[in-house]
Amino acid sequence: MSLSVGILGATGYTGGELVRLLVRHPQVRITHITSERFVGRSFSEVHPHLLGALDLQCEAVDPQRLAATCEVVFCALPHLASMQVVPSLLDGGCRVIDLSADFRLKSAIDFQSWYGTPHTAADWLAQAVYGLPELYRQEIMASRLVANPGCYPTSVLLALTPFLRQGLIQTEGIVIDSKSGTSGAGRSPTQELLFSEVDGGFRPYKVVGHRHIAEIEQELGRQAEKPLQVRFTPHLLPQSRGILTTCYVRPTLGQEERDWQQVLTQFYADEPFVRVLPLGRWPTTGQVRGSNYCELGVALDPRTGWLVVISAIDNLVKGAAGQAVQNLNLLLGIGESLGLEQMPLYP
Amino acid sequence: MSLSVGILGATGYTGGELVRLLVRHPQVRITHITSERFVGRSFSEVHPHLLGALDLQCEAVDPQRLAATCEVVFCALPHLASMQVVPSLLDGGCRVIDLSADFRLKSAIDFQSWYGTPHTAADWLAQAVYGLPELYRQEIMASRLVANPGCYPTSVLLALTPFLRQGLIQTEGIVIDSKSGTSGAGRSPTQELLFSEVDGGFRPYKVVGHRHIAEIEQELGRQAEKPLQVRFTPHLLPQSRGILTTCYVRPTLGQEERDWQQVLTQFYADEPFVRVLPLGRWPTTGQVRGSNYCELGVALDPRTGWLVVISAIDNLVKGAAGQAVQNLNLLLGIGESLGLEQMPLYP
Amino acid sequence: MSLSVGILGATGYTGGELVRLLVRHPQVRITHITSERFVGRSFSEVHPHLLGALDLQCEAVDPQRLAATCEVVFCALPHLASMQVVPSLLDGGCRVIDLSADFRLKSAIDFQSWYGTPHTAADWLAQAVYGLPELYRQEIMASRLVANPGCYPTSVLLALTPFLRQGLIQTEGIVIDSKSGTSGAGRSPTQELLFSEVDGGFRPYKVVGHRHIAEIEQELGRQAEKPLQVRFTPHLLPQSRGILTTCYVRPTLGQEERDWQQVLTQFYADEPFVRVLPLGRWPTTGQVRGSNYCELGVALDPRTGWLVVISAIDNLVKGAAGQAVQNLNLLLGIGESLGLEQMPLYP
Amino acid sequence: MSLSVGILGATGYTGGELVRLLVRHPQVRITHITSERFVGRSFSEVHPHLLGALDLQCEAVDPQRLAATCEVVFCALPHLASMQVVPSLLDGGCRVIDLSADFRLKSAIDFQSWYGTPHTAADWLAQAVYGLPELYRQEIMASRLVANPGCYPTSVLLALTPFLRQGLIQTEGIVIDSKSGTSGAGRSPTQELLFSEVDGGFRPYKVVGHRHIAEIEQELGRQAEKPLQVRFTPHLLPQSRGILTTCYVRPTLGQEERDWQQVLTQFYADEPFVRVLPLGRWPTTGQVRGSNYCELGVALDPRTGWLVVISAIDNLVKGAAGQAVQNLNLLLGIGESLGLEQMPLYP
């Protein structure tokens, strides 16, 4: 079996990562890649590290043609651009895994409030499935439109869902302190992302109102079965890859640290891509680099009563392209780990 | 005027930083440096970047001799080692600025509980002044033993004191998420501090029970005039210098964001080394590198009600050697900024 | 087919990298790993990034047992240690891929002169094959003892062999300026490899007499069919992985730049792991990270007449573990790329 | 005494560095800063690390006004832009230290050949002095137009001049392999300078024909008193600051390594900013960071006969702004080290 897939917006970091993973996927063949800026240029000019991996040229976006040829299309366009093209793809009959934010929120009103512009494909929101396989595996398998989660939300949701779903932590007062590598900010040149600016210059950004909050609250609220709000601060790390998220939550009951760790262990017992660490060991961005793993660790602070849950992912893999391939495997009904077996690269 | 000073433990990063600053101090002359491992070796062999700056050899520690010669001695020994030698220095008649943790806690019982061993110079604790000039300037000027604050505590205390002293934030539920460069962990070789391990490998450590908590809670409690506890998580950044601390606290009253910023501006109006940033701009470790500045920024999250206070310092300067020189200036009754005028190095 | 292999010295970076690659190799099973310091400890304690990948404990070295069980043994011990154990393994009947320097030199006298101590297994030197598949593929396939090349030598030999073998460059006056990431220096803690020391501190080291020169000159001399000497300077990069080598050589004849590039293209036309770049593009360590590729680029300086040949490899993959797996595949007569198909990780 | 100076193009890294140094210079006052893009914006918006250091707004360039007010003007504009404005400044009566490449070459023909466009102020070339104080101190003191050297040329000229001037090395076959931090490439955003691209991605660039070659050959030729050519390769380091240059030259006579080191020691005996290292120790970019020092080290390779001379500077200090301040001090006839006394920042 070799299924044809296309990638819209293949020239950013996420697009490159999709190709890195898919060219080694045993049951998939990339037949189309698109780019606005690089039409007609060969893929390896844009991603020289993939020289020899994919003999394709960048095309302009042509939804009809893509839909006619591809079983599944990955859409790695920026938000707002994505919702312009996804409906045509779906109408054309192919399935779509959208890596933008455009189909993650259930409510068009929420979308407008966080993104500052009306949603132009709101009819499709109800059909989109939030593509976090550990939470919505069945729904993903049955869907035609998967909204691949944001990188920060992935790191938060995998950390807190097991506790929220069982009512073990309070929905009030959740504090989330996240730190991301620079690749999460994309490949478009801006002064603040220059090496000289980032190196040695750890900093917070969007301290109030980062858009991923919408997604985090929607999904945590679904798990908790009631609305909730989180205090979320993103920071920019002087490293290319990786997100580490430190969550501070309040238990609703008294139990020992090892019991808290057990909650995670049991919840993720059968998950191929979640590694719950033994007590006393902690997730690091290095330990998951290049892989689809999410690492989780937990501690109970006996003095203050806070429960600390820490997660680490590679923002480009489990936080983007890897998770998208995992969703692809679910869509196709093939082995969920196909193409994702690579171990982390360390050091 | 040229006052004679000595440095115990001059071969670590803090010792090197003290020399870097003091050789350019207009009223001070370093006459003795000690080292356990490098006795007889020239200073510049141990700190090649200071070649030509200081023509001294490392001596063994001889408190009597130091006390006889030096007006002030900086003690940059590890904790536990410091309290073995500081009393002799004081008895010998010189004044001491101790950069270890040994004289920071007021209570010998607290010390034993956090450091796991009895304090052997407990009599001196009452006379030691906690050397944070912005809070204890008068006491420092009058003291003979200054306990130079820890790096993390400096970043926390400067961020939260203005609010706590005025009762503007709750003493319950404080969450402090700190990120430090590697130089804070010292120069002794360990596997986990190797470049290969740290690069690209952001991680938390001592998630429960970091010893700086003792100091933070003691001092915040003094400011608040009641005991309090903080949830504190340190992380290790892939950069050499800098601490950025993100504090989450609960206001006790409703006021606008600009009023919260005003609290900081007014509190630090006359401070030479605290830069309160305009709303919407944030401290970064890069903006203070190599300088004695502490940068502060604040945001009120209107959705969740949390007040976020963020600070940045260079852990080796305002977090260690620079603050020690500031304390020296206070002890000597000379200009507080002498030797500390250097602007941050950026990029 | 699933062949049993063992790894001696599995706890360093090279050992970790061997495991990373071999656990995804379709025809191999790791059955034994050894470690001097970590006997009895589980593998994932030493290499936490490989948690879940290999359920083995570190054993003490027992050559008889290993030889009895394993088809092939990878020896990732330090030099001098390797030659103590390799003969027993060979006598026991298994084949050995040795990643140390102990069997790379053909002459025991050379070994003693460069390593300062007599070779204790000199009888085996004649049987050892220098394991650079692009040069000695046939010999490797027929051998029982493969001496896996050093990282610097790999980067040099692949760059210069095509020219030397055809007499296109002078054997006099070759200058080689190499830059390596820190993982090449291993995982043992030393001050000079601390993050704080390396970050922002690019530097040369062993400016005269680096031991890899012995290997480089032996092998370049074999290609040129006459003895030669090279001027070689290694430098330490502030990054974990990657070697970039800039070679300066003198052409023996006048031809255009594109002809020089053709020499490389033709020589490596059928090689799966050598990527000769188009004129005007240059190898970078980022473009090969985590992969077994060697990238090559060439320029002719029309003003000075120097030919510049530049190569880039990942020192832990093509410079160590990846090349060892390539040699394993040759030894076993299976597909040379098995287990090595991963594309570079970028960024 | 407080002399008024202006800075044209103050918003790049070099401009920021000039301000960092000059605000601590005891005899100088910055009265004007200009910027094309940021007219009307306060300086600290553009360089937040200098908040509080300089209370000026960016002005448009007005040569007449600057010339009327300022004793000396630093011109930190890009090449080609500089020669548009420098003549007016000189005509207006002030002295100019130009940090661009526009006045470094003696010959307008050379300029056109390397920069691809005619020189529009060629009359001034003869009056410009190449501002390397260690070579041209007297000329600089008497000049009105100082052409501040390029960063790479500074690192090369200080390394090779002592040998060339005495005829101790051959003028043929010189190989120069340089490695620079990213700040040398400026602050304008481009994809290839993004953190994600540079981190872990050491690479060569402009392998043939880097424009600094013109300057290097002109100045080395003057020292050697005959024309010469060099093979020069620049590389981009994953660090913000620092240039390390490794030079390979052929001795014209046989003498011992210590004699070669003596040549450097004697030549630079009275220089405040050149540190010749003892044999066996090597320059590193870390050891000069933030300072105006140039470090030099030398080795004789007894096997191949090559002499290796290695230099390290901070590209923004001795390679740009620091050297400009040194030139300012010479122009003004004041202490050459004023404002430049800061020791390197390490780590």
XYZ file of C-alpha atoms in Angstrom, chain B residues 42-321:
280
model
C 48.991 32.593 39.488
C 45.483 33.952 39.330
C 45.447 34.236 35.570
C 46.122 30.536 35.116
C 42.800 29.855 36.763
C 40.965 32.739 35.086
C 42.736 33.233 31.750
C 40.296 35.952 30.714
C 41.793 38.117 33.466
C 45.368 37.770 32.228
C 47.190 40.923 33.164
C 44.484 42.173 35.502
C 45.793 40.938 38.834
C 49.331 39.939 39.584
C 48.679 37.697 42.580
C 49.155 34.076 43.441
C 46.560 31.929 45.136
C 47.296 31.498 48.839
C 46.048 29.009 51.373
C 43.417 30.418 53.712
C 45.037 32.121 56.690
C 42.333 34.097 58.519
C 44.721 35.855 60.897
C 46.889 37.136 58.102
C 43.902 38.211 56.035
C 42.260 39.959 58.949
C 45.473 41.789 59.706
C 45.898 43.060 56.180
C 42.454 43.504 54.715
C 39.801 46.063 55.475
C 37.130 43.811 54.049
C 37.200 40.167 53.022
C 34.863 38.626 50.465
C 34.202 35.013 51.278
C 33.251 33.072 48.153
C 33.672 29.643 49.697
C 30.997 26.948 49.450
C 28.392 26.818 52.168
C 29.543 24.970 55.303
C 33.127 25.945 54.491
C 32.335 29.586 54.979
C 31.204 29.357 58.554
C 34.469 27.641 59.455
C 36.500 30.701 58.633
C 34.272 33.753 58.878
C 34.337 33.986 62.699
C 38.141 34.141 62.745
C 38.084 36.916 60.191
C 35.590 38.884 62.242
C 37.506 38.230 65.448
C 40.598 39.443 63.673
C 38.911 42.757 63.151
C 38.068 42.882 59.475
C 34.632 43.078 57.977
C 33.247 40.244 55.912
C 30.941 39.965 52.940
C 29.992 36.315 52.792
C 28.642 35.052 49.484
C 27.729 31.605 50.781
C 24.406 30.657 52.336
C 25.900 30.278 55.802
C 24.801 33.550 57.360
C 21.641 34.292 55.434
C 19.167 32.524 57.696
C 18.339 34.149 61.006
C 17.659 30.868 62.756
C 20.177 28.119 63.360
C 17.280 25.700 63.518
C 16.130 26.690 60.055
C 19.690 26.322 58.842
C 19.952 22.808 60.212
C 16.598 21.873 58.790
C 17.432 23.062 55.250
C 21.146 22.241 55.142
C 21.035 19.034 57.133
C 23.847 19.870 59.504
C 24.194 22.067 62.588
C 25.421 25.610 62.226
C 28.866 25.923 63.814
C 28.904 29.684 64.107
C 25.352 30.299 65.206
C 26.363 33.117 67.523
C 27.121 35.271 64.550
C 23.756 34.850 62.873
C 22.172 37.649 64.854
C 24.853 40.077 63.744
C 24.728 39.169 60.092
C 22.785 41.535 57.878
C 21.004 40.209 54.819
C 22.818 42.079 52.107
C 20.070 43.229 49.783
C 20.775 46.975 49.614
C 17.377 47.905 48.252
C 15.800 46.526 51.424
C 18.422 46.862 54.109
C 20.715 49.690 53.092
C 21.022 51.260 56.544
C 21.632 47.994 58.319
C 24.311 47.014 55.819
C 26.155 50.287 56.287
C 26.359 49.644 59.992
C 27.254 45.989 59.869
C 30.442 43.964 60.097
C 29.082 40.791 58.536
C 27.025 40.955 55.389
C 25.298 37.815 54.160
C 25.165 38.352 50.426
C 21.818 37.042 49.127
C 21.403 34.025 46.890
C 20.832 34.581 43.203
C 17.299 33.212 43.039
C 16.250 35.050 46.224
C 17.552 38.349 44.844
C 15.387 37.925 41.768
C 12.331 37.043 43.851
C 12.680 39.583 46.647
C 13.111 42.553 44.376
C 10.038 41.463 42.422
C 7.658 40.907 45.325
C 8.762 43.121 48.203
C 7.057 46.328 47.038
C 3.721 44.536 46.905
C 4.083 42.531 50.087
C 5.269 45.422 52.203
C 2.134 47.347 51.338
C -0.170 44.369 51.742
C -1.183 44.527 48.098
C -0.879 40.831 47.423
C -1.943 37.736 49.274
C 0.669 35.785 51.171
C -1.035 32.537 50.246
C -0.584 30.653 47.028
C 2.487 32.420 45.680
C 3.996 30.533 42.735
C 7.560 31.268 41.602
C 8.927 29.771 38.428
C 12.633 30.552 38.008
C 15.059 29.855 35.195
C 18.798 30.168 35.647
C 21.872 30.038 33.465
C 24.515 27.410 34.157
C 27.089 29.610 35.834
C 24.884 29.566 38.927
C 25.746 25.901 39.317
C 29.437 26.632 39.602
C 32.595 25.526 37.898
C 33.083 22.068 39.360
C 32.797 19.499 36.611
C 29.735 17.256 36.725
C 28.161 15.314 33.901
C 24.868 17.150 34.033
C 26.572 20.496 33.451
C 28.514 19.416 30.366
C 27.809 21.455 27.274
C 26.510 18.372 25.469
C 23.965 17.764 28.210
C 22.751 21.332 28.683
C 22.619 22.485 25.058
C 19.095 22.067 23.755
C 18.131 20.392 27.025
C 16.163 22.851 29.127
C 15.040 21.131 32.316
C 13.702 21.608 35.823
C 15.709 20.453 38.838
C 15.189 20.214 42.590
C 11.485 20.549 41.908
C 10.780 20.145 45.599
C 12.887 21.614 48.352
C 15.524 23.845 46.745
C 17.458 25.434 49.609
C 16.963 28.971 48.427
C 13.346 28.604 49.508
C 14.420 29.072 53.114
C 15.894 32.439 52.329
C 13.028 33.510 50.119
C 10.419 32.689 52.733
C 12.376 34.271 55.575
C 12.775 37.523 53.739
C 9.351 37.685 52.126
C 7.904 36.920 55.550
C 9.817 39.821 57.078
C 8.455 42.110 54.397
C 4.919 40.849 54.838
C 5.304 40.801 58.628
C 3.916 37.309 58.772
C 5.160 33.843 57.869
C 4.466 32.662 54.368
C 5.356 29.847 52.048
C 6.131 29.874 48.363
C 5.959 27.276 45.655
C 9.362 27.546 43.947
C 10.622 25.665 40.870
C 14.125 26.237 39.483
C 15.033 25.337 35.900
C 18.365 25.192 34.084
C 18.708 27.314 30.939
C 21.038 26.600 28.036
C 22.899 29.865 28.550
C 25.729 30.776 30.874
C 24.385 33.830 32.644
C 21.084 35.196 33.784
C 18.092 34.427 35.925
C 14.568 35.168 34.863
C 11.895 34.690 37.500
C 8.169 34.633 36.792
C 6.078 35.214 39.911
C 2.359 34.554 40.147
C 0.536 36.280 42.982
C -3.012 37.214 43.966
C -3.884 40.900 44.473
C -5.696 41.848 47.642
C -7.421 44.711 45.909
C -8.664 45.674 42.508
C -6.679 48.288 40.665
C -5.546 48.756 37.129
C -2.446 47.397 35.558
C -0.743 50.769 35.433
C -1.281 51.147 39.173
C 0.550 47.885 39.761
C 3.395 49.112 37.651
C 3.381 52.378 39.603
C 3.958 50.458 42.827
C 7.253 49.244 41.433
C 8.209 52.559 39.902
C 7.697 54.416 43.132
C 9.327 51.856 45.358
C 12.486 51.832 43.275
C 12.468 55.476 42.198
C 15.860 56.229 43.722
C 17.530 52.879 43.201
C 20.532 52.948 40.890
C 20.320 49.271 39.968
C 16.622 48.535 39.528
C 15.026 49.247 36.178
C 11.253 49.059 36.192
C 10.119 48.578 32.620
C 7.222 50.374 30.964
C 4.032 48.348 30.632
C 4.194 45.990 27.697
C 7.928 45.516 27.843
C 9.509 42.616 29.632
C 12.728 41.820 31.421
C 15.116 39.540 29.589
C 18.344 38.007 30.745
C 20.084 39.534 27.729
C 19.222 43.086 28.716
C 21.051 42.831 32.041
C 24.006 40.621 31.084
C 27.234 41.598 32.783
C 25.583 44.439 34.681
C 24.337 44.928 38.216
C 20.833 45.760 37.045
C 17.659 44.040 38.080
C 14.868 44.529 35.570
C 11.242 44.301 36.639
C 8.017 44.085 34.692
C 4.434 43.485 35.715
C 1.139 42.471 34.137
C -2.351 42.022 35.483
C -4.227 39.166 33.851
C -7.777 40.524 33.655
C -9.283 37.116 32.925
C -7.836 35.116 35.805
C -6.985 37.870 38.250
C -3.387 36.748 38.670
C -0.733 39.420 38.938
C 2.439 38.395 37.116
C 5.701 39.974 38.212
C 8.818 39.162 36.227
C 12.406 39.934 37.107
C 15.728 39.446 35.376
C 19.241 39.685 36.785
C 22.696 38.513 35.886
C 23.134 35.769 38.464
C 26.871 36.428 38.782
C 26.515 40.204 39.139
C 23.354 41.396 40.911
C 22.916 37.763 41.961
C 26.400 37.471 43.494
C 29.583 39.467 42.896
